[in-house]
Amino acid sequence: MLKDFNEKVDRRNTNCFKWDKLHEKYGKEDVISMWIADMEFRAPEKVIASIVERAKHGIYGYTFRDDKYYNTISEWMKKRHDWNIENDWIVFSPGIVPALSFCVSCFTNVGDGIIVPSPAYPPFFNAVKDQGRIVVESCLKYEGTRYSIDFNGLNRSVKLMNLEMEKNETEKKVKMIFLCNPHNPTGRVWTKDELCRIGEFCLENDILIVSDDIHSDIVYEENQYTPIASICKEFEDITITCISPGKTFSMTGLATSSIIIPNIELRKTFTKMVESYELDGGNVFGMVASTAAYEHGEEWLIQLLKYLETNRNYMLDYFETNIKEIKPIKPEGTYLVWLDCSGLGLSGAELMDFFVSKAGIAVNPGISFGEHSDQFVRMNIGCTFEQLESALSTLEYSVRNL
């Protein structure tokens, strides 16, 4: 059955962070909400039905994840991403953001360095700083229309940090890298060659890879997502891969994620951390929704990707034709668009005021993704075509009257 992604769903007054927090975050409510990374589409009907059916039972007691839960995840990874994983590798987490903090706590010590390629998803920085570790910020190379990994800069940053730590006669060193694939906010889907270079670099420098792959299902036709751990046994042993049905199937609020850890020693340590906080139980609706999504959601996803690709292509053409002052970085994956607004000649603060107060669009400020990104904003196009069309039209008008 064809899904109608043009359906408008009013999310206000549902404790929706994206819409009900607008006044708190932006100082006004009458704006088009295109910031936080969730979509404006209802979940697949099979997912909704699974929750309704379970809710009818009326008792929502302590629960556990059965074999089917794990089987659907393993089967999805094989079918969609050609990665054979074992059920035992999968560890539950209530979310990927807490899993990042668990990894920092488990596998590094206070004062150790953690590489964060920037611009980066803001919680990457928080997970490092909040636990007394040092952010080793390695800037991606911006080439005007696309980002790439600056391997020379990455190598230099790690060597300098390790030398400084040795000079201070500490046992601290750079021990971890936060990878994001597909990348938030730039939309890059790292190629296999790029991932091989990252993996080799981490092997040479004894660095653990924590890969946030939450957007891995949202990849456009001309690109191919590759889990770095799937490339070879050596990478598999040093990689923790974080996935979730949340972004893919409009169910981020169900707090259900899978942390794939092939290395048994790493897995034992991580599992012990999750269990020590009594967070391994999860919730019954997240479990049944995840199972339904992975078992029945593929056709829905195929239709979604076509819709999102139409949105993406319309957005790219619109900027090229009507708003040349703003340059979108063409996303290879995700429903997020990184907009280079340097052509407007505004400061970071002025830029946000322009988008919110003049254009009436709530976007994420670039500065939150790294100190070198104040001329950028992030916009979410995981919405109806009508909403996207309206936002771009009002943005064009506002630029013309700037």
CSV table of C-alpha atoms in Angstrom, one decimal:
chain,number,residue,atom,x,y,z
A,1,MET,CA,0.0,0.0,0.0
A,2,LEU,CA,1.3,3.4,-1.0
A,3,LYS,CA,2.0,5.7,2.0
A,4,ASP,CA,0.8,9.3,1.7
A,5,PHE,CA,3.8,11.3,2.9
A,6,ASN,CA,1.9,14.5,2.0
A,7,GLU,CA,-0.4,14.0,4.9
A,8,LYS,CA,-0.2,16.9,7.4
A,9,VAL,CA,0.0,15.9,11.0
A,10,ASP,CA,-0.4,18.5,13.7
A,11,ARG,CA,2.1,17.6,16.4
A,12,ARG,CA,1.5,20.6,18.7
A,13,ASN,CA,0.2,19.9,22.2
A,14,THR,CA,1.6,16.3,22.2
A,15,ASN,CA,4.7,17.2,24.3
A,16,CYS,CA,6.5,17.3,21.0
A,17,PHE,CA,10.0,18.8,21.5
A,18,LYS,CA,10.2,20.0,17.9
A,19,TRP,CA,7.0,22.0,18.0
A,20,ASP,CA,6.0,22.5,21.6
A,21,LYS,CA,9.4,23.9,22.7
A,22,LEU,CA,9.6,26.5,19.9
A,23,HIS,CA,8.9,29.5,22.2
A,24,GLU,CA,11.4,28.2,24.8
A,25,LYS,CA,14.1,27.7,22.2
A,26,TYR,CA,13.5,30.5,19.7
A,27,GLY,CA,11.4,33.0,21.6
A,28,LYS,CA,8.3,32.6,19.3
A,29,GLU,CA,5.9,29.9,18.2
A,30,ASP,CA,4.7,31.2,14.8
A,31,VAL,CA,7.7,29.7,12.9
A,32,ILE,CA,8.1,26.7,10.6
A,33,SER,CA,9.9,24.1,12.7
A,34,MET,CA,12.8,22.6,10.7
A,35,TRP,CA,15.4,22.0,13.4
A,36,ILE,CA,15.5,18.9,15.6
A,37,ALA,CA,16.2,15.7,13.6
A,38,ASP,CA,12.9,13.9,13.5
A,39,MET,CA,10.4,13.7,10.7
A,40,GLU,CA,6.9,15.0,10.2
A,41,PHE,CA,5.6,11.6,9.0
A,42,ARG,CA,3.5,9.0,10.9
A,43,ALA,CA,5.3,5.8,11.5
A,44,PRO,CA,4.5,2.8,9.3
A,45,GLU,CA,1.0,1.4,9.9
A,46,LYS,CA,2.4,-2.0,11.0
A,47,VAL,CA,4.4,-0.2,13.7
A,48,ILE,CA,1.4,1.7,14.9
A,49,ALA,CA,-0.7,-1.4,14.9
A,50,SER,CA,1.9,-3.3,16.9
A,51,ILE,CA,1.8,-0.7,19.6
A,52,VAL,CA,-2.0,-0.5,19.7
A,53,GLU,CA,-2.3,-4.3,19.9
A,54,ARG,CA,0.1,-4.5,22.7
A,55,ALA,CA,-1.6,-1.6,24.5
A,56,LYS,CA,-4.9,-3.4,24.4
A,57,HIS,CA,-3.5,-6.0,26.8
A,58,GLY,CA,-3.7,-3.4,29.6
A,59,ILE,CA,-0.7,-4.6,31.7
A,60,TYR,CA,2.7,-3.0,30.9
A,61,GLY,CA,4.9,-4.7,33.4
A,62,TYR,CA,8.6,-5.6,33.3
A,63,THR,CA,9.6,-7.0,29.9
A,64,PHE,CA,12.5,-8.6,28.1
A,65,ARG,CA,13.6,-8.7,24.5
A,66,ASP,CA,13.0,-12.1,22.9
A,67,ASP,CA,14.8,-13.9,20.0
A,68,LYS,CA,12.5,-12.3,17.4
A,69,TYR,CA,13.6,-8.8,18.6
A,70,TYR,CA,17.2,-9.7,17.9
A,71,ASN,CA,16.6,-11.7,14.8
A,72,THR,CA,14.8,-8.8,13.1
A,73,ILE,CA,17.8,-6.5,13.7
A,74,SER,CA,20.3,-9.0,12.4
A,75,GLU,CA,18.2,-9.8,9.4
A,76,TRP,CA,17.7,-6.1,8.6
A,77,MET,CA,21.5,-5.4,8.8
A,78,LYS,CA,22.1,-8.3,6.4
A,79,LYS,CA,19.3,-7.5,3.9
A,80,ARG,CA,19.7,-3.7,3.9
A,81,HIS,CA,23.5,-3.3,4.6
A,82,ASP,CA,25.1,-6.6,3.7
A,83,TRP,CA,26.5,-7.1,7.2
A,84,ASN,CA,26.3,-10.4,8.9
A,85,ILE,CA,26.0,-9.8,12.6
A,86,GLU,CA,25.4,-12.2,15.4
A,87,ASN,CA,22.5,-11.7,17.8
A,88,ASP,CA,24.9,-11.9,20.7
A,89,TRP,CA,26.7,-8.8,19.5
A,90,ILE,CA,23.6,-6.6,20.0
A,91,VAL,CA,23.4,-4.7,23.3
A,92,PHE,CA,20.3,-2.7,24.2
A,93,SER,CA,20.6,1.0,25.0
A,94,PRO,CA,17.8,3.5,25.7
A,95,GLY,CA,19.4,5.7,23.1
A,96,ILE,CA,22.5,6.4,21.1
A,97,VAL,CA,23.4,9.6,23.0
A,98,PRO,CA,23.6,7.8,26.3
A,99,ALA,CA,25.5,5.0,24.6
A,100,LEU,CA,28.2,7.6,23.6
A,101,SER,CA,28.6,8.6,27.2
A,102,PHE,CA,28.7,4.9,28.3
A,103,CYS,CA,31.5,4.3,25.8
A,104,VAL,CA,33.5,7.3,27.1
A,105,SER,CA,33.1,6.1,30.6
A,106,CYS,CA,33.9,2.5,29.9
A,107,PHE,CA,36.9,2.8,27.6
A,108,THR,CA,38.7,6.1,28.5
A,109,ASN,CA,39.9,7.8,31.6
A,110,VAL,CA,39.6,11.4,32.8
A,111,GLY,CA,42.1,13.5,30.8
A,112,ASP,CA,42.2,11.2,27.8
A,113,GLY,CA,41.6,12.6,24.3
A,114,ILE,CA,38.6,11.8,22.1
A,115,ILE,CA,38.6,12.7,18.4
A,116,VAL,CA,35.5,14.6,17.2
A,117,PRO,CA,35.6,15.4,13.5
A,118,SER,CA,33.8,18.7,13.1
A,119,PRO,CA,31.3,20.0,12.3
A,120,ALA,CA,29.8,17.4,14.6
A,121,TYR,CA,26.5,16.5,16.3
A,122,PRO,CA,26.5,18.6,19.5
A,123,PRO,CA,26.1,15.7,22.0
A,124,PHE,CA,29.5,14.4,20.7
A,125,PHE,CA,31.2,17.3,22.4
A,126,ASN,CA,29.1,17.0,25.5
A,127,ALA,CA,29.8,13.3,26.0
A,128,VAL,CA,33.5,14.1,26.0
A,129,LYS,CA,33.6,17.3,28.1
A,130,ASP,CA,31.0,16.4,30.6
A,131,GLN,CA,33.1,13.4,31.7
A,132,GLY,CA,36.4,15.3,32.0
A,133,ARG,CA,37.9,14.1,28.7
A,134,ILE,CA,39.6,16.3,26.1
A,135,VAL,CA,38.0,17.0,22.8
A,136,VAL,CA,40.5,16.6,20.0
A,137,GLU,CA,38.6,18.5,17.3
A,138,SER,CA,39.7,17.6,13.8
A,139,CYS,CA,38.1,19.8,11.2
A,140,LEU,CA,36.7,18.2,8.1
A,141,LYS,CA,37.9,19.7,4.9
A,142,TYR,CA,35.3,22.0,3.3
A,143,GLU,CA,35.7,22.2,-0.4
A,144,GLY,CA,32.9,24.6,-1.2
A,145,THR,CA,30.3,22.0,-2.2
A,146,ARG,CA,31.4,18.9,-0.2
A,147,TYR,CA,33.2,17.8,3.0
A,148,SER,CA,36.0,15.3,3.2
A,149,ILE,CA,38.2,13.9,5.9
A,150,ASP,CA,41.4,15.8,6.4
A,151,PHE,CA,43.7,12.8,7.1
A,152,ASN,CA,46.8,15.0,7.4
A,153,GLY,CA,45.1,17.2,9.9
A,154,LEU,CA,43.7,14.2,11.8
A,155,ASN,CA,47.1,12.7,12.1
A,156,ARG,CA,48.7,16.0,13.1
A,157,SER,CA,46.0,16.6,15.8
A,158,VAL,CA,46.5,13.2,17.4
A,159,LYS,CA,50.3,13.3,17.4
A,160,LEU,CA,50.3,16.8,18.9
A,161,MET,CA,47.9,15.8,21.6
A,162,ASN,CA,49.8,12.6,22.5
A,163,LEU,CA,53.1,14.5,22.6
A,164,GLU,CA,51.6,17.1,24.9
A,165,MET,CA,50.3,14.4,27.2
A,166,GLU,CA,53.7,12.7,27.2
A,167,LYS,CA,55.4,16.0,28.0
A,168,ASN,CA,53.2,16.4,31.0
A,169,GLU,CA,54.4,12.9,32.1
A,170,THR,CA,50.8,11.6,32.2
A,171,GLU,CA,49.6,8.2,31.0
A,172,LYS,CA,46.8,9.9,29.1
A,173,LYS,CA,46.5,9.6,25.4
A,174,VAL,CA,44.0,9.9,22.5
A,175,LYS,CA,41.9,6.7,22.9
A,176,MET,CA,38.7,7.1,20.9
A,177,ILE,CA,37.1,8.6,17.8
A,178,PHE,CA,33.5,9.5,17.4
A,179,LEU,CA,32.5,8.6,13.8
A,180,CYS,CA,29.2,9.6,12.3
A,181,ASN,CA,28.0,7.7,9.2
A,182,PRO,CA,26.1,9.1,7.4
A,183,HIS,CA,27.5,12.3,8.8
A,184,ASN,CA,25.4,14.8,10.8
A,185,PRO,CA,25.2,17.7,9.8
A,186,THR,CA,27.0,17.6,6.4
A,187,GLY,CA,25.1,14.6,5.0
A,188,ARG,CA,28.2,12.8,3.8
A,189,VAL,CA,28.1,9.1,3.4
A,190,TRP,CA,31.7,8.0,3.9
A,191,THR,CA,33.0,5.8,1.1
A,192,LYS,CA,34.6,2.4,1.7
A,193,ASP,CA,38.0,3.9,0.9
A,194,GLU,CA,37.6,6.7,3.4
A,195,LEU,CA,36.5,4.2,6.1
A,196,CYS,CA,39.5,2.0,5.3
A,197,ARG,CA,41.8,4.9,5.9
A,198,ILE,CA,40.1,5.7,9.2
A,199,GLY,CA,40.2,2.1,10.3
A,200,GLU,CA,43.9,1.8,9.4
A,201,PHE,CA,44.7,5.1,11.2
A,202,CYS,CA,42.9,3.8,14.3
A,203,LEU,CA,44.7,0.5,14.3
A,204,GLU,CA,48.0,2.2,14.0
A,205,ASN,CA,47.3,4.6,16.9
A,206,ASP,CA,45.4,2.1,19.2
A,207,ILE,CA,42.2,4.1,18.9
A,208,LEU,CA,38.7,2.7,19.5
A,209,ILE,CA,36.0,3.6,16.9
A,210,VAL,CA,32.5,4.5,18.2
A,211,SER,CA,30.4,4.9,15.1
A,212,ASP,CA,27.0,6.7,15.3
A,213,ASP,CA,25.2,5.2,12.4
A,214,ILE,CA,21.6,6.2,13.4
A,215,HIS,CA,21.0,7.7,9.9
A,216,SER,CA,22.3,4.6,8.0
A,217,ASP,CA,18.9,3.7,6.5
A,218,ILE,CA,18.5,7.2,5.0
A,219,VAL,CA,20.9,7.1,2.1
A,220,TYR,CA,20.1,8.3,-1.4
A,221,GLU,CA,20.4,6.1,-4.5
A,222,GLU,CA,23.8,7.3,-5.8
A,223,ASN,CA,25.5,6.5,-2.5
A,224,GLN,CA,26.2,3.3,-0.5
A,225,TYR,CA,26.4,3.1,3.3
A,226,THR,CA,29.1,0.8,4.6
A,227,PRO,CA,29.4,-0.1,8.3
A,228,ILE,CA,33.1,0.3,9.0
A,229,ALA,CA,33.0,-2.8,11.2
A,230,SER,CA,31.9,-4.9,8.2
A,231,ILE,CA,35.0,-4.2,6.2
A,232,CYS,CA,37.4,-6.6,7.9
A,233,LYS,CA,38.0,-8.5,11.1
A,234,GLU,CA,40.6,-6.0,12.3
A,235,PHE,CA,38.1,-3.1,12.1
A,236,GLU,CA,35.4,-5.2,13.6
A,237,ASP,CA,37.4,-5.8,16.8
A,238,ILE,CA,37.9,-2.1,17.4
A,239,THR,CA,34.5,-0.8,16.5
A,240,ILE,CA,31.3,-0.1,18.4
A,241,THR,CA,28.4,0.6,16.0
A,242,CYS,CA,25.3,2.4,17.2
A,243,ILE,CA,22.0,2.0,15.3
A,244,SER,CA,18.3,2.6,15.9
A,245,PRO,CA,15.0,2.4,14.1
A,246,GLY,CA,14.2,5.9,15.5
A,247,LYS,CA,15.3,8.2,12.7
A,248,THR,CA,14.2,5.7,10.0
A,249,PHE,CA,10.7,5.0,11.2
A,250,SER,CA,9.6,8.2,13.1
A,251,MET,CA,9.9,6.6,16.5
A,252,THR,CA,12.7,8.4,18.3
A,253,GLY,CA,10.5,8.9,21.3
A,254,LEU,CA,10.4,5.2,22.0
A,255,ALA,CA,14.0,5.2,23.2
A,256,THR,CA,15.2,2.0,21.7
A,257,SER,CA,18.7,1.6,20.2
A,258,SER,CA,21.1,-1.3,19.4
A,259,ILE,CA,24.8,-1.1,20.1
A,260,ILE,CA,26.6,-3.7,18.0
A,261,ILE,CA,29.8,-4.8,19.6
A,262,PRO,CA,31.5,-7.9,18.0
A,263,ASN,CA,34.5,-7.8,20.4
A,264,ILE,CA,33.5,-9.9,23.4
A,265,GLU,CA,35.6,-8.1,25.9
A,266,LEU,CA,34.4,-4.7,24.8
A,267,ARG,CA,30.8,-6.0,24.8
A,268,LYS,CA,31.1,-7.4,28.4
A,269,THR,CA,32.4,-4.0,29.6
A,270,PHE,CA,29.7,-2.0,27.9
A,271,THR,CA,27.0,-4.4,29.0
A,272,LYS,CA,28.1,-4.2,32.6
A,273,MET,CA,27.9,-0.4,32.4
A,274,VAL,CA,24.4,-0.4,31.0
A,275,GLU,CA,23.3,-3.0,33.6
A,276,SER,CA,24.9,-1.0,36.5
A,277,TYR,CA,22.5,1.8,35.8
A,278,GLU,CA,19.6,-0.6,35.5
A,279,LEU,CA,19.0,0.6,32.0
A,280,ASP,CA,18.9,-2.7,30.2
A,281,GLY,CA,15.2,-3.3,30.6
A,282,GLY,CA,13.9,-0.8,28.1
A,283,ASN,CA,10.1,-0.4,27.5
A,284,VAL,CA,7.6,-2.7,26.1
A,285,PHE,CA,6.4,-0.4,23.3
A,286,GLY,CA,9.9,0.3,22.1
A,287,MET,CA,10.5,-3.5,21.8
A,288,VAL,CA,7.3,-4.3,19.8
A,289,ALA,CA,7.7,-1.2,17.6
A,290,SER,CA,11.3,-2.0,16.8
A,291,THR,CA,10.4,-5.6,15.9
A,292,ALA,CA,7.5,-4.5,13.7
A,293,ALA,CA,9.6,-1.8,12.0
A,294,TYR,CA,12.4,-4.1,11.0
A,295,GLU,CA,10.1,-7.0,10.1
A,296,HIS,CA,7.5,-5.0,8.0
A,297,GLY,CA,9.0,-1.6,7.3
A,298,GLU,CA,11.1,-2.0,4.3
A,299,GLU,CA,8.5,-1.1,1.6
A,300,TRP,CA,7.6,2.0,3.7
A,301,LEU,CA,11.2,3.0,3.8
A,302,ILE,CA,11.7,2.5,0.1
A,303,GLN,CA,8.7,4.9,-0.5
A,304,LEU,CA,10.1,7.3,2.1
A,305,LEU,CA,13.5,7.5,0.4
A,306,LYS,CA,11.8,8.4,-2.9
A,307,TYR,CA,9.9,11.2,-1.2
A,308,LEU,CA,12.9,12.5,0.7
A,309,GLU,CA,15.0,12.5,-2.5
A,310,THR,CA,12.3,14.5,-4.2
A,311,ASN,CA,12.4,17.0,-1.4
A,312,ARG,CA,16.2,17.1,-1.5
A,313,ASN,CA,16.4,17.7,-5.3
A,314,TYR,CA,13.7,20.4,-5.2
A,315,MET,CA,15.5,22.1,-2.3
A,316,LEU,CA,18.9,22.0,-4.2
A,317,ASP,CA,17.3,23.3,-7.4
A,318,TYR,CA,15.4,26.1,-5.5
A,319,PHE,CA,18.6,27.4,-3.9
A,320,GLU,CA,20.5,27.3,-7.1
A,321,THR,CA,17.8,29.1,-9.0
A,322,ASN,CA,16.3,31.5,-6.4
A,323,ILE,CA,18.6,31.9,-3.4
A,324,LYS,CA,22.1,31.9,-4.7
A,325,GLU,CA,23.4,33.7,-1.6
A,326,ILE,CA,22.9,30.4,0.4
A,327,LYS,CA,24.7,27.3,-0.7
A,328,PRO,CA,23.3,23.9,0.4
A,329,ILE,CA,25.8,21.1,0.8
A,330,LYS,CA,24.1,18.2,-1.2
A,331,PRO,CA,23.3,15.5,1.4
A,332,GLU,CA,24.3,12.0,0.3
A,333,GLY,CA,22.3,10.7,3.3
A,334,THR,CA,20.1,11.9,6.2
A,335,TYR,CA,17.2,14.3,5.9
A,336,LEU,CA,19.3,17.1,7.2
A,337,VAL,CA,20.8,19.9,5.0
A,338,TRP,CA,23.9,21.9,6.0
A,339,LEU,CA,23.5,25.5,4.6
A,340,ASP,CA,26.4,27.7,3.9
A,341,CYS,CA,25.0,31.2,4.6
A,342,SER,CA,28.3,33.1,4.4
A,343,GLY,CA,27.0,34.9,1.2
A,344,LEU,CA,24.5,36.8,3.4
A,345,GLY,CA,27.3,38.6,5.2
A,346,LEU,CA,25.8,38.1,8.6
A,347,SER,CA,27.4,37.2,11.9
A,348,GLY,CA,26.3,33.9,13.6
A,349,ALA,CA,23.9,35.7,15.9
A,350,GLU,CA,22.5,37.9,13.1
A,351,LEU,CA,22.1,34.8,11.0
A,352,MET,CA,19.9,33.1,13.5
A,353,ASP,CA,17.9,36.2,14.1
A,354,PHE,CA,17.4,36.5,10.3
A,355,PHE,CA,16.1,32.9,10.0
A,356,VAL,CA,13.8,33.0,13.1
A,357,SER,CA,12.6,36.7,13.2
A,358,LYS,CA,12.6,37.6,9.5
A,359,ALA,CA,12.1,34.3,7.6
A,360,GLY,CA,10.1,32.6,10.4
A,361,ILE,CA,12.0,29.3,10.2
A,362,ALA,CA,13.5,27.5,13.2
A,363,VAL,CA,16.8,25.9,12.2
A,364,ASN,CA,19.8,24.7,14.2
A,365,PRO,CA,22.6,27.3,14.6
A,366,GLY,CA,25.9,26.2,13.0
A,367,ILE,CA,28.0,27.3,16.0
A,368,SER,CA,26.5,24.4,18.0
A,369,PHE,CA,28.2,22.0,15.6
A,370,GLY,CA,31.7,23.5,16.1
A,371,GLU,CA,33.3,26.8,16.6
A,372,HIS,CA,34.2,27.1,12.9
A,373,SER,CA,30.6,26.8,11.7
A,374,ASP,CA,28.9,30.0,12.7
A,375,GLN,CA,28.2,30.9,9.1
A,376,PHE,CA,26.1,27.7,8.7
A,377,VAL,CA,22.7,26.5,9.8
A,378,ARG,CA,21.2,23.0,9.7
A,379,MET,CA,17.7,22.5,8.2
A,380,ASN,CA,15.5,19.4,8.4
A,381,ILE,CA,13.7,18.5,5.1
A,382,GLY,CA,12.1,15.4,6.6
A,383,CYS,CA,8.7,17.1,6.2
A,384,THR,CA,5.8,17.4,3.7
A,385,PHE,CA,6.6,18.9,0.4
A,386,GLU,CA,4.1,21.6,1.2
A,387,GLN,CA,6.1,22.6,4.3
A,388,LEU,CA,9.4,22.6,2.5
A,389,GLU,CA,7.9,24.7,-0.4
A,390,SER,CA,6.5,27.2,2.1
A,391,ALA,CA,9.8,27.5,4.0
A,392,LEU,CA,11.9,28.0,0.9
A,393,SER,CA,9.4,30.6,-0.5
A,394,THR,CA,9.4,32.7,2.7
A,395,LEU,CA,13.2,32.3,2.9
A,396,GLU,CA,13.6,33.7,-0.6
A,397,TYR,CA,11.4,36.6,0.2
A,398,SER,CA,13.3,37.4,3.3
A,399,VAL,CA,16.7,37.2,1.5
A,400,ARG,CA,15.4,39.6,-1.1
A,401,ASN,CA,14.4,42.1,1.6
A,402,LEU,CA,17.5,41.7,3.7
